[in-house]
Amino acid sequence: MIWEWLAVLTANNGECMYCGGTSQTMDHVIPFADGGADDPTNLVPVCHDCNRRKRDKTPPTWFIGMDLTIRWYGSGTPQGGSCLGDSSMSLREMYLSVHQEVLALLDDLDTVAAEIADPKRREWFETRYRWYGYPSASYGVPRARQQAEERIADGKERGYPSLDAELARMLKEKGLSPAD
Ligand SMILES: [Zn+2]
């Protein structure tokens, strides 16, 4: 449903969980192939590139593999570098540094999962966008997101108000009261 896409894609400030670029799609944290749920409790915003590279791995497995590949460039000996700027790391030091990065990544995943699971936020998206149904060629997610951007920013700032509260505020801005 479009509201679920919007709720996931706009979490984490609309940024990819793994690289910080603009989010474009949703990633199953626990891979769908491994029995991960196919609903927002198991989805985070990511870019197409990270989604394609991660494929059916869990974030730690993917991250560790990716990290070692990047660090292990060269002539077959561990060479720290790209992330830490240290060219003389032992294998042990390399694993410890990757371990720290994985823990930080897992913390970030918890934070974003909590944002997506927030009942008030979830209800805000569902009540406003459930009418849009499933993404289609004529009305896809990017268009819905573009149109909703300002409204979402406003909702976030106001703590995701109920529809009634939003309506009351609009009426007030027009100088009307709900009784009018
Ligand atoms: Zn990314």
PDB file of C-alpha atoms and ligand atoms in Angstrom:
ATOM      1  CA  MET A   1       0.000   0.000   0.000  1.00  0.00           C
ATOM      2  CA  ILE A   2       1.223   3.512  -0.783  1.00  0.00           C
ATOM      3  CA  TRP A   3       0.812   4.649   2.831  1.00  0.00           C
ATOM      4  CA  GLU A   4       3.181   1.897   3.964  1.00  0.00           C
ATOM      5  CA  TRP A   5       5.760   2.890   1.354  1.00  0.00           C
ATOM      6  CA  LEU A   6       5.499   6.522   2.454  1.00  0.00           C
ATOM      7  CA  ALA A   7       5.763   5.578   6.137  1.00  0.00           C
ATOM      8  CA  VAL A   8       8.950   3.574   5.510  1.00  0.00           C
ATOM      9  CA  LEU A   9      10.603   5.778   2.854  1.00  0.00           C
ATOM     10  CA  THR A  10      10.265   8.968   4.887  1.00  0.00           C
ATOM     11  CA  ALA A  11      11.692   7.439   8.089  1.00  0.00           C
ATOM     12  CA  ASN A  12      15.358   8.169   8.872  1.00  0.00           C
ATOM     13  CA  ASN A  13      14.826  11.654   7.356  1.00  0.00           C
ATOM     14  CA  GLY A  14      14.200  10.021   3.994  1.00  0.00           C
ATOM     15  CA  GLU A  15      17.761   8.695   3.828  1.00  0.00           C
ATOM     16  CA  CYS A  16      19.126   5.259   2.964  1.00  0.00           C
ATOM     17  CA  MET A  17      19.816   3.253   6.114  1.00  0.00           C
ATOM     18  CA  TYR A  18      23.154   2.009   4.864  1.00  0.00           C
ATOM     19  CA  CYS A  19      24.820   4.821   2.894  1.00  0.00           C
ATOM     20  CA  GLY A  20      22.896   7.985   3.787  1.00  0.00           C
ATOM     21  CA  GLY A  21      21.797   8.717   0.193  1.00  0.00           C
ATOM     22  CA  THR A  22      18.179   9.426  -0.708  1.00  0.00           C
ATOM     23  CA  SER A  23      15.957   6.431   0.029  1.00  0.00           C
ATOM     24  CA  GLN A  24      14.268   4.977  -3.055  1.00  0.00           C
ATOM     25  CA  THR A  25      12.996   1.594  -1.990  1.00  0.00           C
ATOM     26  CA  MET A  26      12.415  -0.657   1.012  1.00  0.00           C
ATOM     27  CA  ASP A  27      14.766  -3.320   2.349  1.00  0.00           C
ATOM     28  CA  HIS A  28      13.787  -6.397   4.353  1.00  0.00           C
ATOM     29  CA  VAL A  29      16.081  -6.237   7.403  1.00  0.00           C
ATOM     30  CA  ILE A  30      15.686  -9.992   7.960  1.00  0.00           C
ATOM     31  CA  PRO A  31      15.657 -11.251   4.363  1.00  0.00           C
ATOM     32  CA  PHE A  32      12.265 -12.333   3.060  1.00  0.00           C
ATOM     33  CA  ALA A  33      13.945 -15.546   1.848  1.00  0.00           C
ATOM     34  CA  ASP A  34      14.940 -16.299   5.463  1.00  0.00           C
ATOM     35  CA  GLY A  35      11.386 -15.880   6.742  1.00  0.00           C
ATOM     36  CA  GLY A  36      11.572 -12.146   7.479  1.00  0.00           C
ATOM     37  CA  ALA A  37       8.150 -10.484   7.662  1.00  0.00           C
ATOM     38  CA  ASP A  38       6.881  -8.678   4.570  1.00  0.00           C
ATOM     39  CA  ASP A  39       5.480  -5.703   6.473  1.00  0.00           C
ATOM     40  CA  PRO A  40       6.728  -2.398   7.930  1.00  0.00           C
ATOM     41  CA  THR A  41       8.016  -4.086  11.127  1.00  0.00           C
ATOM     42  CA  ASN A  42      10.804  -5.590   8.997  1.00  0.00           C
ATOM     43  CA  LEU A  43      11.321  -2.823   6.435  1.00  0.00           C
ATOM     44  CA  VAL A  44      13.710   0.127   6.343  1.00  0.00           C
ATOM     45  CA  PRO A  45      14.346   2.865   3.743  1.00  0.00           C
ATOM     46  CA  VAL A  46      17.303   2.245   1.409  1.00  0.00           C
ATOM     47  CA  CYS A  47      18.608   3.337  -1.995  1.00  0.00           C
ATOM     48  CA  HIS A  48      18.457   1.061  -5.045  1.00  0.00           C
ATOM     49  CA  ASP A  49      22.238   0.449  -5.019  1.00  0.00           C
ATOM     50  CA  CYS A  50      22.410  -0.738  -1.389  1.00  0.00           C
ATOM     51  CA  ASN A  51      19.290  -2.839  -1.862  1.00  0.00           C
ATOM     52  CA  ARG A  52      20.814  -4.524  -4.907  1.00  0.00           C
ATOM     53  CA  ARG A  53      24.149  -5.140  -3.190  1.00  0.00           C
ATOM     54  CA  LYS A  54      22.730  -6.433   0.091  1.00  0.00           C
ATOM     55  CA  ARG A  55      20.399  -8.892  -1.649  1.00  0.00           C
ATOM     56  CA  ASP A  56      19.357 -11.705   0.697  1.00  0.00           C
ATOM     57  CA  LYS A  57      21.879 -11.156   3.479  1.00  0.00           C
ATOM     58  CA  THR A  58      21.240  -9.818   6.975  1.00  0.00           C
ATOM     59  CA  PRO A  59      22.758  -6.353   7.552  1.00  0.00           C
ATOM     60  CA  PRO A  60      25.690  -7.610   9.721  1.00  0.00           C
ATOM     61  CA  THR A  61      26.657 -10.367   7.268  1.00  0.00           C
ATOM     62  CA  TRP A  62      26.501  -7.985   4.337  1.00  0.00           C
ATOM     63  CA  PHE A  63      28.285  -5.216   6.183  1.00  0.00           C
ATOM     64  CA  ILE A  64      31.132  -7.417   7.421  1.00  0.00           C
ATOM     65  CA  GLY A  65      31.663  -8.937   3.981  1.00  0.00           C
ATOM     66  CA  MET A  66      31.536  -5.558   2.282  1.00  0.00           C
ATOM     67  CA  ASP A  67      33.848  -3.986   4.821  1.00  0.00           C
ATOM     68  CA  LEU A  68      36.472  -6.693   4.508  1.00  0.00           C
ATOM     69  CA  THR A  69      36.337  -6.533   0.737  1.00  0.00           C
ATOM     70  CA  ILE A  70      36.991  -2.830   0.855  1.00  0.00           C
ATOM     71  CA  ARG A  71      39.760  -3.189   3.439  1.00  0.00           C
ATOM     72  CA  TRP A  72      41.355  -6.206   1.885  1.00  0.00           C
ATOM     73  CA  TYR A  73      42.270  -4.605  -1.392  1.00  0.00           C
ATOM     74  CA  GLY A  74      45.830  -4.940  -2.470  1.00  0.00           C
ATOM     75  CA  SER A  75      48.139  -7.922  -2.400  1.00  0.00           C
ATOM     76  CA  GLY A  76      46.275 -10.322  -0.158  1.00  0.00           C
ATOM     77  CA  THR A  77      47.268  -8.816   3.144  1.00  0.00           C
ATOM     78  CA  PRO A  78      44.957  -6.847   5.417  1.00  0.00           C
ATOM     79  CA  GLN A  79      45.270  -3.176   4.666  1.00  0.00           C
ATOM     80  CA  GLY A  80      43.076  -0.871   6.616  1.00  0.00           C
ATOM     81  CA  GLY A  81      42.249   2.232   4.869  1.00  0.00           C
ATOM     82  CA  SER A  82      39.186   3.386   3.138  1.00  0.00           C
ATOM     83  CA  CYS A  83      37.098   3.888   6.286  1.00  0.00           C
ATOM     84  CA  LEU A  84      39.667   4.479   8.985  1.00  0.00           C
ATOM     85  CA  GLY A  85      42.617   5.869   7.131  1.00  0.00           C
ATOM     86  CA  ASP A  86      44.951   3.402   8.863  1.00  0.00           C
ATOM     87  CA  SER A  87      47.181   1.435   6.521  1.00  0.00           C
ATOM     88  CA  SER A  88      48.777  -0.859   9.108  1.00  0.00           C
ATOM     89  CA  MET A  89      45.927  -2.723  10.796  1.00  0.00           C
ATOM     90  CA  SER A  90      46.263  -6.295  11.924  1.00  0.00           C
ATOM     91  CA  LEU A  91      43.510  -8.722  11.025  1.00  0.00           C
ATOM     92  CA  ARG A  92      42.371  -8.626  14.649  1.00  0.00           C
ATOM     93  CA  GLU A  93      42.207  -4.822  14.661  1.00  0.00           C
ATOM     94  CA  MET A  94      40.347  -4.906  11.411  1.00  0.00           C
ATOM     95  CA  TYR A  95      37.682  -7.251  12.772  1.00  0.00           C
ATOM     96  CA  LEU A  96      37.330  -5.205  15.963  1.00  0.00           C
ATOM     97  CA  SER A  97      36.770  -2.016  13.977  1.00  0.00           C
ATOM     98  CA  VAL A  98      34.201  -3.737  11.748  1.00  0.00           C
ATOM     99  CA  HIS A  99      32.531  -5.085  14.898  1.00  0.00           C
ATOM    100  CA  GLN A 100      32.125  -1.529  16.228  1.00  0.00           C
ATOM    101  CA  GLU A 101      30.647  -0.387  12.942  1.00  0.00           C
ATOM    102  CA  VAL A 102      28.183  -3.283  12.899  1.00  0.00           C
ATOM    103  CA  LEU A 103      27.037  -2.456  16.447  1.00  0.00           C
ATOM    104  CA  ALA A 104      26.488   1.167  15.414  1.00  0.00           C
ATOM    105  CA  LEU A 105      24.538  -0.009  12.359  1.00  0.00           C
ATOM    106  CA  LEU A 106      22.329  -2.256  14.527  1.00  0.00           C
ATOM    107  CA  ASP A 107      21.621   0.679  16.858  1.00  0.00           C
ATOM    108  CA  ASP A 108      20.606   2.784  13.851  1.00  0.00           C
ATOM    109  CA  LEU A 109      18.343  -0.003  12.620  1.00  0.00           C
ATOM    110  CA  ASP A 110      16.654  -0.159  16.054  1.00  0.00           C
ATOM    111  CA  THR A 111      16.117   3.606  16.057  1.00  0.00           C
ATOM    112  CA  VAL A 112      14.538   3.617  12.593  1.00  0.00           C
ATOM    113  CA  ALA A 113      12.443   0.512  13.333  1.00  0.00           C
ATOM    114  CA  ALA A 114      11.044   2.306  16.402  1.00  0.00           C
ATOM    115  CA  GLU A 115      10.268   5.383  14.297  1.00  0.00           C
ATOM    116  CA  ILE A 116       8.406   3.265  11.730  1.00  0.00           C
ATOM    117  CA  ALA A 117       6.537   1.322  14.448  1.00  0.00           C
ATOM    118  CA  ASP A 118       5.430   4.486  16.295  1.00  0.00           C
ATOM    119  CA  PRO A 119       1.621   3.993  16.431  1.00  0.00           C
ATOM    120  CA  LYS A 120       0.832   7.704  16.141  1.00  0.00           C
ATOM    121  CA  ARG A 121       3.043   8.162  13.122  1.00  0.00           C
ATOM    122  CA  ARG A 122       1.710   4.977  11.529  1.00  0.00           C
ATOM    123  CA  GLU A 123      -1.885   6.094  12.034  1.00  0.00           C
ATOM    124  CA  TRP A 124      -1.083   9.508  10.573  1.00  0.00           C
ATOM    125  CA  PHE A 125       0.101   7.902   7.313  1.00  0.00           C
ATOM    126  CA  GLU A 126      -2.659   5.316   7.202  1.00  0.00           C
ATOM    127  CA  THR A 127      -5.556   7.736   7.744  1.00  0.00           C
ATOM    128  CA  ARG A 128      -4.268  10.182   5.116  1.00  0.00           C
ATOM    129  CA  TYR A 129      -3.022   7.859   2.392  1.00  0.00           C
ATOM    130  CA  ARG A 130      -4.965   4.619   2.601  1.00  0.00           C
ATOM    131  CA  TRP A 131      -7.212   5.820  -0.249  1.00  0.00           C
ATOM    132  CA  TYR A 132      -4.329   5.692  -2.678  1.00  0.00           C
ATOM    133  CA  GLY A 133      -4.230   1.873  -2.608  1.00  0.00           C
ATOM    134  CA  TYR A 134      -1.318   0.115  -4.268  1.00  0.00           C
ATOM    135  CA  PRO A 135       1.418   1.855  -6.236  1.00  0.00           C
ATOM    136  CA  SER A 136       0.650   1.782  -9.953  1.00  0.00           C
ATOM    137  CA  ALA A 137       2.189   2.998 -13.189  1.00  0.00           C
ATOM    138  CA  SER A 138      -0.143   5.988 -13.217  1.00  0.00           C
ATOM    139  CA  TYR A 139       0.292   6.885  -9.562  1.00  0.00           C
ATOM    140  CA  GLY A 140       3.505   5.551  -8.119  1.00  0.00           C
ATOM    141  CA  VAL A 141       5.290   6.039  -4.847  1.00  0.00           C
ATOM    142  CA  PRO A 142       7.751   8.761  -6.007  1.00  0.00           C
ATOM    143  CA  ARG A 143       4.856  10.972  -7.120  1.00  0.00           C
ATOM    144  CA  ALA A 144       2.904  10.392  -3.895  1.00  0.00           C
ATOM    145  CA  ARG A 145       6.031  11.158  -1.906  1.00  0.00           C
ATOM    146  CA  GLN A 146       6.740  14.343  -3.818  1.00  0.00           C
ATOM    147  CA  GLN A 147       3.185  15.564  -3.351  1.00  0.00           C
ATOM    148  CA  ALA A 148       3.154  14.637   0.342  1.00  0.00           C
ATOM    149  CA  GLU A 149       6.588  15.992   1.253  1.00  0.00           C
ATOM    150  CA  GLU A 150       5.483  19.272   2.804  1.00  0.00           C
ATOM    151  CA  ARG A 151       2.598  17.674   4.621  1.00  0.00           C
ATOM    152  CA  ILE A 152       4.848  14.987   6.066  1.00  0.00           C
ATOM    153  CA  ALA A 153       7.394  17.554   7.254  1.00  0.00           C
ATOM    154  CA  ASP A 154       4.578  19.522   8.859  1.00  0.00           C
ATOM    155  CA  GLY A 155       3.126  16.395  10.492  1.00  0.00           C
ATOM    156  CA  LYS A 156       6.516  15.464  11.890  1.00  0.00           C
ATOM    157  CA  GLU A 157       7.007  18.923  13.334  1.00  0.00           C
ATOM    158  CA  ARG A 158       3.613  18.829  15.032  1.00  0.00           C
ATOM    159  CA  GLY A 159       4.027  15.314  16.381  1.00  0.00           C
ATOM    160  CA  TYR A 160       1.722  13.678  13.784  1.00  0.00           C
ATOM    161  CA  PRO A 161      -1.603  15.226  14.809  1.00  0.00           C
ATOM    162  CA  SER A 162      -4.929  13.415  14.346  1.00  0.00           C
ATOM    163  CA  LEU A 163      -7.111  14.261  11.343  1.00  0.00           C
ATOM    164  CA  ASP A 164      -9.475  16.188  13.644  1.00  0.00           C
ATOM    165  CA  ALA A 165      -6.622  18.270  15.037  1.00  0.00           C
ATOM    166  CA  GLU A 166      -5.350  18.979  11.532  1.00  0.00           C
ATOM    167  CA  LEU A 167      -8.823  19.986  10.333  1.00  0.00           C
ATOM    168  CA  ALA A 168      -9.351  22.254  13.362  1.00  0.00           C
ATOM    169  CA  ARG A 169      -6.049  23.974  12.661  1.00  0.00           C
ATOM    170  CA  MET A 170      -6.898  24.503   8.981  1.00  0.00           C
ATOM    171  CA  LEU A 171     -10.252  26.009   9.894  1.00  0.00           C
ATOM    172  CA  LYS A 172      -8.622  28.254  12.456  1.00  0.00           C
ATOM    173  CA  GLU A 173      -6.119  29.457   9.874  1.00  0.00           C
ATOM    174  CA  LYS A 174      -9.032  30.415   7.638  1.00  0.00           C
ATOM    175  CA  GLY A 175     -10.621  32.288  10.535  1.00  0.00           C
ATOM    176  CA  LEU A 176     -13.424  29.740  10.897  1.00  0.00           C
ATOM    177  CA  SER A 177     -14.431  27.634  13.864  1.00  0.00           C
ATOM    178  CA  PRO A 178     -15.427  23.963  13.511  1.00  0.00           C
ATOM    179  CA  ALA A 179     -19.039  25.014  14.288  1.00  0.00           C
ATOM    180  CA  ASP A 180     -19.113  27.197  11.154  1.00  0.00           C
TER     181      ASP A 180
HETATM  182 ZN    ZN B   1      22.334   3.287   0.090  1.00  0.00          ZN
END
